[in-house]
Short mmCIF file of C-alpha atoms and ligand atoms in Angstrom, two decimals:
data_model
loop_
_atom_site.label_atom_id
_atom_site.label_comp_id
_atom_site.label_asym_id
_atom_site.label_seq_id
_atom_site.Cartn_x
_atom_site.Cartn_y
_atom_site.Cartn_z
CA MET A 6 59.30 54.04 125.68
CA ALA A 7 61.89 53.03 126.73
CA LYS A 8 63.35 48.97 125.97
CA GLY A 9 63.59 47.95 129.84
CA THR A 10 64.87 49.16 133.11
CA ILE A 11 68.87 48.26 133.30
CA LEU A 12 70.42 48.38 137.56
CA LEU A 13 74.26 49.70 136.85
CA ALA A 14 76.05 49.43 140.90
CA ALA A 15 79.18 51.17 141.17
CA GLY A 16 80.18 53.44 144.07
CA GLY A 17 83.17 54.03 146.03
CA THR A 18 85.93 56.29 143.59
CA GLY A 19 86.13 57.38 139.63
CA GLY A 20 87.42 54.47 138.57
CA HIS A 21 84.32 52.84 139.25
CA LEU A 22 82.19 54.86 138.31
CA PHE A 23 82.99 56.59 135.15
CA PRO A 24 83.07 53.28 132.90
CA ALA A 25 79.76 53.01 134.28
CA GLU A 26 78.71 56.45 133.46
CA ALA A 27 80.10 55.87 129.97
CA LEU A 28 77.47 52.99 129.59
CA ALA A 29 75.00 54.24 130.83
CA HIS A 30 75.28 57.10 127.90
CA GLU A 31 75.61 53.82 125.33
CA LEU A 32 72.24 52.20 127.03
CA ILE A 33 70.28 55.16 127.12
CA GLU A 34 71.40 56.04 123.29
CA ARG A 35 70.05 52.26 122.63
CA GLY A 36 66.42 53.11 124.17
CA TRP A 37 67.36 51.85 127.34
CA ARG A 38 65.93 53.52 131.02
CA VAL A 39 69.20 53.82 133.03
CA ASP A 40 69.17 53.31 137.34
CA LEU A 41 71.94 53.43 139.33
CA ALA A 42 72.76 51.90 142.62
CA THR A 43 75.97 53.69 144.71
CA ASP A 44 76.98 54.59 147.82
CA GLU A 45 77.07 57.99 149.29
CA ARG A 46 81.26 58.09 148.90
CA ALA A 47 80.42 57.72 145.25
CA GLU A 48 78.64 61.81 145.19
CA ARG A 49 81.59 63.42 144.31
CA TYR A 50 82.17 61.55 141.03
CA ALA A 51 77.97 60.87 140.61
CA GLY A 52 77.25 65.37 139.26
CA HIS A 53 77.18 63.99 135.25
CA PHE A 54 76.01 60.57 135.68
CA PRO A 55 72.62 60.14 133.30
CA ALA A 56 70.40 57.53 135.77
CA ALA A 57 66.76 58.31 135.54
CA HIS A 58 67.24 57.17 139.72
CA ILE A 59 70.00 57.29 141.94
CA HIS A 60 69.47 54.18 144.36
CA PRO A 61 71.86 54.62 147.35
CA ILE A 62 72.69 51.36 148.91
CA ALA A 63 73.83 51.02 152.10
CA SER A 64 77.52 49.22 151.87
CA ALA A 65 80.73 48.39 154.09
CA THR A 66 84.10 46.86 153.60
CA PHE A 67 85.65 43.68 155.40
CA GLY A 68 89.11 45.42 155.14
CA SER A 69 88.62 45.17 159.35
CA ARG A 70 89.93 42.35 161.62
CA ASN A 71 88.56 43.74 165.03
CA PRO A 72 85.31 41.12 165.36
CA PHE A 73 82.88 44.14 165.87
CA ALA A 74 83.89 45.41 163.03
CA LEU A 75 83.24 42.93 160.71
CA ALA A 76 80.02 41.35 162.30
CA GLY A 77 79.27 45.75 162.44
CA ALA A 78 79.69 45.29 158.27
CA PHE A 79 78.12 42.56 157.88
CA TRP A 80 74.93 43.61 159.42
CA THR A 81 75.39 46.86 156.96
CA ILE A 82 75.59 44.46 153.90
CA TRP A 83 72.81 42.57 155.00
CA ARG A 84 70.71 45.81 155.14
CA GLY A 85 72.08 47.30 151.37
CA VAL A 86 71.13 43.90 150.02
CA ARG A 87 66.84 44.38 151.55
CA GLN A 88 67.27 47.52 150.10
CA ALA A 89 68.75 46.92 146.66
CA SER A 90 66.35 43.94 146.73
CA GLU A 91 63.58 46.51 147.07
CA VAL A 92 64.66 48.77 144.57
CA ILE A 93 64.98 45.79 141.73
CA ARG A 94 61.37 43.97 142.85
CA LYS A 95 60.28 47.79 142.46
CA ILE A 96 62.06 48.42 138.74
CA GLN A 97 62.14 44.69 137.22
CA PRO A 98 65.91 45.56 135.86
CA ALA A 99 66.24 43.24 132.85
CA VAL A 100 70.65 42.77 133.50
CA VAL A 101 72.65 44.32 136.58
CA VAL A 102 76.16 44.85 135.47
CA GLY A 103 78.06 45.49 138.24
CA PHE A 104 81.46 47.68 138.22
CA GLY A 105 84.05 46.79 140.76
CA GLY A 106 84.64 47.44 144.45
CA TYR A 107 82.61 46.56 147.48
CA PRO A 108 79.46 49.10 147.08
CA THR A 109 78.05 46.73 144.32
CA LEU A 110 78.27 43.29 146.21
CA PRO A 111 74.53 44.09 147.77
CA PRO A 112 73.01 44.91 144.55
CA LEU A 113 74.78 41.81 142.85
CA TYR A 114 74.52 39.85 145.56
CA ALA A 115 70.63 40.30 145.69
CA ALA A 116 70.17 40.77 142.08
CA THR A 117 71.59 36.76 142.05
CA ARG A 118 69.11 35.64 144.81
CA ARG A 119 66.33 37.16 142.43
CA ARG A 120 67.21 35.63 139.50
CA VAL A 121 67.69 38.09 137.80
CA PRO A 122 70.79 38.03 134.67
CA THR A 123 74.07 39.44 136.10
CA ILE A 124 77.02 41.31 134.76
CA ILE A 125 80.41 41.88 135.91
CA HIS A 126 83.31 44.75 135.16
CA GLU A 127 86.52 43.87 136.04
CA GLN A 128 88.62 47.14 134.44
CA ASN A 129 91.86 45.89 135.80
CA ALA A 130 94.25 43.22 134.60
CA VAL A 131 93.88 41.46 138.33
CA MET A 132 90.31 40.93 139.71
CA GLY A 133 89.19 42.99 142.16
CA ARG A 134 88.26 41.46 146.17
CA ALA A 135 84.66 42.61 145.81
CA ASN A 136 84.52 40.58 141.67
CA LYS A 137 86.17 37.95 142.77
CA ALA A 138 83.59 37.71 145.80
CA LEU A 139 80.52 37.76 142.64
CA ALA A 140 82.37 36.08 140.08
CA ALA A 141 80.67 32.45 140.43
CA ARG A 142 76.97 33.64 141.03
CA VAL A 143 77.38 35.99 137.99
CA ASP A 144 76.66 35.06 134.40
CA ALA A 145 79.07 36.65 132.91
CA ILE A 146 82.45 38.70 133.76
CA ALA A 147 83.80 41.62 131.34
CA GLY A 148 87.03 42.16 130.84
CA GLY A 149 89.31 46.28 130.92
CA PHE A 150 92.46 44.47 131.23
CA LEU A 151 91.68 40.89 131.99
CA SER A 152 93.17 37.89 129.89
CA GLU A 153 91.20 35.19 129.73
CA SER A 154 93.51 32.49 130.09
CA ALA A 155 95.10 33.39 132.78
CA SER A 156 91.47 33.29 135.74
CA GLY A 157 89.87 30.34 136.52
CA ALA A 158 86.21 31.86 135.81
CA GLY A 159 87.40 31.98 131.85
CA ALA A 160 84.73 30.37 130.26
CA LYS A 161 82.67 34.05 132.04
CA ILE A 162 84.70 35.90 130.57
CA VAL A 163 84.29 38.75 127.54
CA ILE A 164 86.85 41.00 127.23
CA THR A 165 85.53 44.41 126.36
CA GLY A 166 87.69 46.90 127.47
CA ASN A 167 87.00 50.08 129.71
CA PRO A 168 84.47 52.19 128.47
CA VAL A 169 84.90 55.71 128.68
CA ARG A 170 83.34 58.80 129.00
CA PRO A 171 82.04 61.13 125.81
CA ALA A 172 84.10 63.56 126.94
CA VAL A 173 87.10 60.99 126.21
CA ILE A 174 85.71 59.97 122.75
CA GLU A 175 85.73 63.86 121.82
CA ALA A 176 88.46 64.60 122.96
CA ALA A 177 90.61 61.50 121.10
CA LYS A 178 89.84 63.53 118.20
CA THR A 179 92.33 65.99 118.50
CA PRO A 180 95.79 64.88 117.24
CA TYR A 181 98.80 65.07 119.24
CA ALA A 182 100.68 68.15 119.68
CA SER A 183 97.51 70.73 117.53
CA SER A 184 97.87 73.15 120.41
CA GLY A 185 101.60 73.83 119.40
CA PRO A 186 105.18 72.81 117.99
CA PHE A 187 106.00 72.06 121.85
CA ALA A 188 106.42 75.66 123.25
CA PRO A 189 104.63 76.26 125.84
CA PHE A 190 104.90 72.09 126.30
CA ARG A 191 102.03 70.96 128.58
CA LEU A 192 102.79 68.71 130.28
CA LEU A 193 99.98 67.39 132.78
CA VAL A 194 100.30 65.71 136.18
CA PHE A 195 97.70 63.54 137.80
CA GLY A 196 97.01 60.49 140.25
CA GLY A 197 93.83 59.13 139.67
CA SER A 198 89.73 60.16 140.80
CA GLN A 199 91.67 60.94 144.54
CA GLY A 200 95.02 62.96 143.77
CA ALA A 201 98.44 61.70 144.11
CA GLN A 202 100.71 63.11 147.21
CA PHE A 203 103.61 61.61 145.38
CA PHE A 204 103.12 63.55 142.84
CA SER A 205 103.44 66.59 144.83
CA GLU A 206 106.28 66.16 146.02
CA ALA A 207 108.43 64.60 143.53
CA VAL A 208 107.05 66.53 140.32
CA PRO A 209 107.61 70.67 141.61
CA PRO A 210 111.24 70.27 142.40
CA ALA A 211 111.64 67.91 139.34
CA ILE A 212 111.00 70.73 137.21
CA ALA A 213 113.04 73.15 139.56
CA ALA A 214 116.00 71.22 138.78
CA LEU A 215 115.25 71.44 134.54
CA PRO A 216 117.58 74.15 132.73
CA ALA A 217 115.66 77.40 132.67
CA SER A 218 115.48 76.92 129.34
CA GLN A 219 113.36 74.25 129.53
CA ARG A 220 111.49 75.28 132.60
CA SER A 221 110.45 78.71 130.69
CA ARG A 222 108.98 76.08 127.87
CA LEU A 223 106.70 74.41 130.21
CA LYS A 224 102.54 74.68 131.71
CA VAL A 225 101.92 72.49 134.12
CA THR A 226 98.42 71.09 135.09
CA GLN A 227 98.42 69.49 138.05
CA GLN A 228 96.12 67.46 140.28
CA ALA A 229 97.35 67.46 143.90
CA ARG A 230 94.88 66.38 146.96
CA ALA A 231 93.30 69.09 149.02
CA GLU A 232 95.48 69.50 151.68
CA ASP A 233 98.38 69.64 149.31
CA VAL A 234 97.56 72.25 146.20
CA ALA A 235 98.10 75.64 148.36
CA ARG A 236 102.24 74.33 148.82
CA VAL A 237 102.17 73.04 144.88
CA ARG A 238 100.69 75.89 143.92
CA SER A 239 103.35 78.67 145.39
CA ALA A 240 106.29 75.58 144.41
CA TYR A 241 105.42 76.61 141.02
CA HIS A 242 104.90 80.15 141.53
CA GLU A 243 109.00 80.82 143.15
CA ILE A 244 110.22 78.51 139.94
CA GLY A 245 107.82 80.98 137.34
CA VAL A 246 106.14 78.07 135.55
CA GLU A 247 102.64 78.65 135.23
CA ALA A 248 100.78 76.02 136.67
CA ASP A 249 96.98 75.10 137.26
CA VAL A 250 96.23 73.49 140.37
CA LEU A 251 93.54 71.62 141.59
CA PRO A 252 91.96 68.83 143.43
CA PHE A 253 90.27 67.58 140.38
CA PHE A 254 89.72 68.77 137.52
CA THR A 255 86.13 67.96 135.37
CA ASP A 256 87.37 68.40 131.94
CA MET A 257 90.18 66.40 132.53
CA ALA A 258 89.77 64.94 129.15
CA ALA A 259 90.35 68.17 127.20
CA ARG A 260 93.67 68.94 129.24
CA MET A 261 94.69 65.17 127.82
CA ALA A 262 93.86 66.36 124.37
CA THR A 263 96.27 69.17 124.61
CA ALA A 264 98.68 67.73 126.73
CA HIS A 265 102.69 66.91 125.44
CA LEU A 266 103.24 64.35 128.13
CA VAL A 267 101.34 62.67 130.82
CA ILE A 268 102.68 61.83 133.93
CA SER A 269 100.14 59.88 136.32
CA ARG A 270 98.81 56.07 138.29
CA SER A 271 97.69 53.51 135.89
CA GLY A 272 94.78 53.30 137.59
CA ALA A 273 92.59 51.28 134.61
CA SER A 274 90.83 54.13 133.52
CA THR A 275 93.61 56.44 133.31
CA VAL A 276 95.55 53.92 131.46
CA SER A 277 92.46 53.51 129.33
CA GLU A 278 91.63 56.81 128.32
CA ILE A 279 95.13 57.81 128.38
CA ALA A 280 95.13 55.64 124.51
CA VAL A 281 92.44 56.47 123.63
CA ILE A 282 92.95 60.32 122.89
CA GLY A 283 96.59 58.99 122.02
CA ARG A 284 99.19 60.71 124.22
CA PRO A 285 102.98 59.50 125.33
CA ALA A 286 102.86 58.93 128.99
CA LEU A 287 104.80 58.03 132.01
CA LEU A 288 103.78 55.79 134.34
CA VAL A 289 103.73 55.22 138.56
CA PRO A 290 101.90 52.89 139.44
CA TYR A 291 100.44 53.31 143.10
CA PRO A 292 102.63 50.85 145.20
CA HIS A 293 99.83 50.54 147.73
CA ALA A 294 97.30 49.53 145.70
CA LEU A 295 95.90 47.07 148.01
CA ASP A 296 93.47 45.57 145.17
CA HIS A 297 94.38 46.17 141.53
CA ASP A 298 98.32 45.57 140.93
CA GLN A 299 98.64 48.94 138.70
CA ALA A 300 101.54 47.75 137.17
CA ALA A 301 100.07 44.88 135.30
CA ASN A 302 97.88 47.63 133.60
CA ALA A 303 100.09 49.45 132.35
CA ALA A 304 102.53 46.84 131.57
CA ALA A 305 100.06 46.29 127.60
CA LEU A 306 100.40 49.96 127.45
CA ALA A 307 104.27 49.93 128.27
CA ALA A 308 104.66 47.59 125.92
CA ALA A 309 102.30 48.85 123.07
CA GLY A 310 105.01 51.64 123.15
CA GLY A 311 102.54 54.26 124.89
CA ALA A 312 103.91 54.53 127.92
CA GLN A 313 106.52 53.90 130.17
CA VAL A 314 106.20 52.65 133.27
CA HIS A 315 108.64 53.97 136.26
CA PRO A 316 108.37 52.53 140.16
CA GLN A 317 107.62 55.16 142.56
CA SER A 318 111.28 54.01 144.23
CA THR A 319 113.44 54.82 141.38
CA LEU A 320 112.40 58.41 140.95
CA SER A 321 114.23 60.54 142.80
CA THR A 322 114.46 64.09 142.03
CA LYS A 323 117.55 63.86 139.29
CA ALA A 324 115.62 60.67 137.91
CA LEU A 325 112.32 62.26 137.14
CA MET A 326 113.75 65.87 136.46
CA SER A 327 116.57 63.76 133.47
CA LEU A 328 113.10 62.30 131.89
CA VAL A 329 111.17 64.79 131.25
CA GLY A 330 113.77 67.02 130.58
CA GLY A 331 114.68 64.28 127.81
CA LEU A 332 111.06 64.19 126.74
CA MET A 333 110.83 67.93 126.35
CA GLU A 334 114.02 67.39 123.35
CA ASN A 335 112.63 64.57 121.95
CA PRO A 336 109.53 65.76 120.32
CA GLY A 337 109.56 62.56 116.90
CA LYS A 338 109.78 60.14 120.39
CA LEU A 339 106.40 61.82 121.80
CA ALA A 340 105.13 61.96 118.68
CA SER A 341 104.99 58.07 118.27
CA MET A 342 104.43 56.93 121.97
CA ALA A 343 101.35 58.82 121.21
CA ALA A 344 100.87 56.89 117.99
CA ALA A 345 101.14 54.11 119.75
CA ALA A 346 99.38 54.46 122.71
CA LYS A 347 96.24 55.65 120.73
CA LEU A 348 97.00 52.56 118.40
CA ALA A 349 96.31 50.39 121.75
CA GLY A 350 92.92 52.18 122.73
CA ARG A 351 89.70 50.82 122.52
CA PRO A 352 86.98 53.52 121.85
CA ASP A 353 84.39 50.37 121.10
CA ALA A 354 84.24 49.48 124.44
CA ALA A 355 81.53 50.85 125.77
CA ARG A 356 80.13 49.40 122.60
CA LEU A 357 80.95 46.11 123.56
CA LEU A 358 80.04 45.73 127.14
CA ALA A 359 76.05 47.31 125.27
CA ASP A 360 76.57 44.55 122.97
CA LEU A 361 76.67 41.99 125.72
CA THR A 362 74.14 43.79 128.22
CA GLU A 363 71.38 43.37 125.76
CA ALA A 364 72.73 39.43 125.08
CA ILE A 365 72.74 38.72 129.05
CA ALA A 366 69.46 40.75 129.34
CA SER A 367 67.51 38.47 126.68
CA GLY A 368 68.75 35.42 128.07
CA LYS A 369 71.56 34.29 125.89
CA ALA A 370 74.93 32.75 127.94
CA VAL A 371 78.32 33.48 127.42
CA ALA A 372 79.16 30.22 125.86
CA GLU A 373 76.58 30.42 123.28
CA LEU A 374 77.63 33.80 122.24
CA LYS A 375 81.59 32.95 122.13
CA LYS A 376 80.32 30.82 119.66
CA GLY A 377 78.10 32.57 117.92
CA ALA A 378 81.70 34.74 117.82
CA ARG A 379 84.21 31.82 116.49
CA PRO A 380 84.14 31.91 112.62
C1 UD1 B 430 94.60 53.22 144.58
C2 UD1 B 430 93.39 52.45 143.63
O1 UD1 B 430 92.98 51.73 144.48
N1 UD1 B 430 92.81 53.04 142.75
C3 UD1 B 430 91.78 51.89 142.48
C4 UD1 B 430 91.04 53.04 141.52
O2 UD1 B 430 91.66 53.93 141.24
P1 UD1 B 430 91.04 55.42 140.41
O3 UD1 B 430 89.55 55.75 140.82
O4 UD1 B 430 92.06 56.90 140.65
O5 UD1 B 430 90.44 55.02 138.87
P2 UD1 B 430 90.92 55.21 137.99
O6 UD1 B 430 92.80 55.65 137.56
O7 UD1 B 430 90.51 53.93 136.74
O8 UD1 B 430 90.32 56.50 136.78
C5 UD1 B 430 90.37 58.35 137.43
C6 UD1 B 430 89.40 58.79 136.72
O9 UD1 B 430 89.60 59.78 136.96
C7 UD1 B 430 89.78 61.28 136.60
N2 UD1 B 430 89.97 62.46 136.84
C8 UD1 B 430 90.83 61.85 136.76
C9 UD1 B 430 92.13 63.72 138.06
C10 UD1 B 430 91.13 64.62 137.80
O10 UD1 B 430 91.58 65.76 138.25
N3 UD1 B 430 89.53 64.45 136.47
C11 UD1 B 430 89.40 63.11 136.70
O11 UD1 B 430 88.32 63.31 135.75
C12 UD1 B 430 90.31 60.21 134.91
O12 UD1 B 430 90.24 61.06 133.64
C13 UD1 B 430 90.25 58.91 135.31
O13 UD1 B 430 88.79 58.72 134.41
O14 UD1 B 430 89.82 52.41 140.40
C14 UD1 B 430 90.96 51.65 139.33
C15 UD1 B 430 89.64 51.67 138.49
O15 UD1 B 430 89.06 50.36 139.22
C16 UD1 B 430 91.46 50.87 139.67
O16 UD1 B 430 92.53 50.61 138.67
C17 UD1 B 430 93.20 51.39 140.24
O17 UD1 B 430 93.78 50.65 141.71
#
């Protein structure tokens, strides 16, 4: 017999859904039934979600300035609030936990109206718009990279880190470079859950510019947007570099575990996973993220010595080639970056967030929890 039901709300991209999935595993292990409220966009990422029931909830963004589009969005969100309210009435969750992104607005808003305890989890160093809109109404704000002092909502913030999925915890058991003495040299390139056009354009020419002796040692795994896959594959084929190129790798954690160097964006889960598994990384923050400053996510890992951060605008083919080529010749530096990244990792984030969830479900307030935590 389950302890009760906890409703998680997450949608949109993998960056919101994967931390929810990690919390779900932890809560189920503790004897809770977990349901998920999500939008249809998230179906791509929800395949492995261990929810007892998935509730599709209507949602929309207020992104447009067109008054008709705005009115439409408002109406859709209101429809979502009514749907979510009905779900909450039926399943009587002990607490509702939202993971950011506009699909979480209706379920969290409906929960606060029905006086069900609520938590939002913010993965990023800078709070996203949906979470900002909900911050004043919820009981607790859990943070991946947030800082308690920097935000107006500081009193409600509990730093838990970003929960990573069980496959990541498993991958973290693999010591760095256990797949061989850097020959072949495994390079993993990916752009977050939706891919990155920039890497498709920039990385193959940089690899082509490496001396043949380095190129012949390379094995590349590269995620590319579906429309770029064929071009990236043939670019590597032409220069004789073995490359796995796909729009999405479902075994990303295992691929990270065997990588000697990662080149990626700095979305919150990406940075958290690189740290937990402990791999050296060249991080290139997505320059156009509306909601999240990816550079701020990368900063802590860089400060710990686990990663280098390079703005996209500085990465000419030559610059990228010499960064990769230089690191390939310096296994000692790579190994020390890997060790530093691992020290910065938070493998206990799912446990801490589950502790907070259970405390809020039992009616405790964040202020009480913080008082209890003081020596
Ligand atoms: C453009 C944008 O707005 N991005 C945001 C989005 O990123 P995005 O959705 O890309 O999220 P993250 O970088 O946080 O996570 C990407 C996740 O996808 C996984 N993965 C990736 C590629 C692949 O082939 N297979 C795979 O499994 C990674 O292992 C990781 O778990 O949400 C994040 C969390 O709020 C934010 O920090 C990002 O700023």
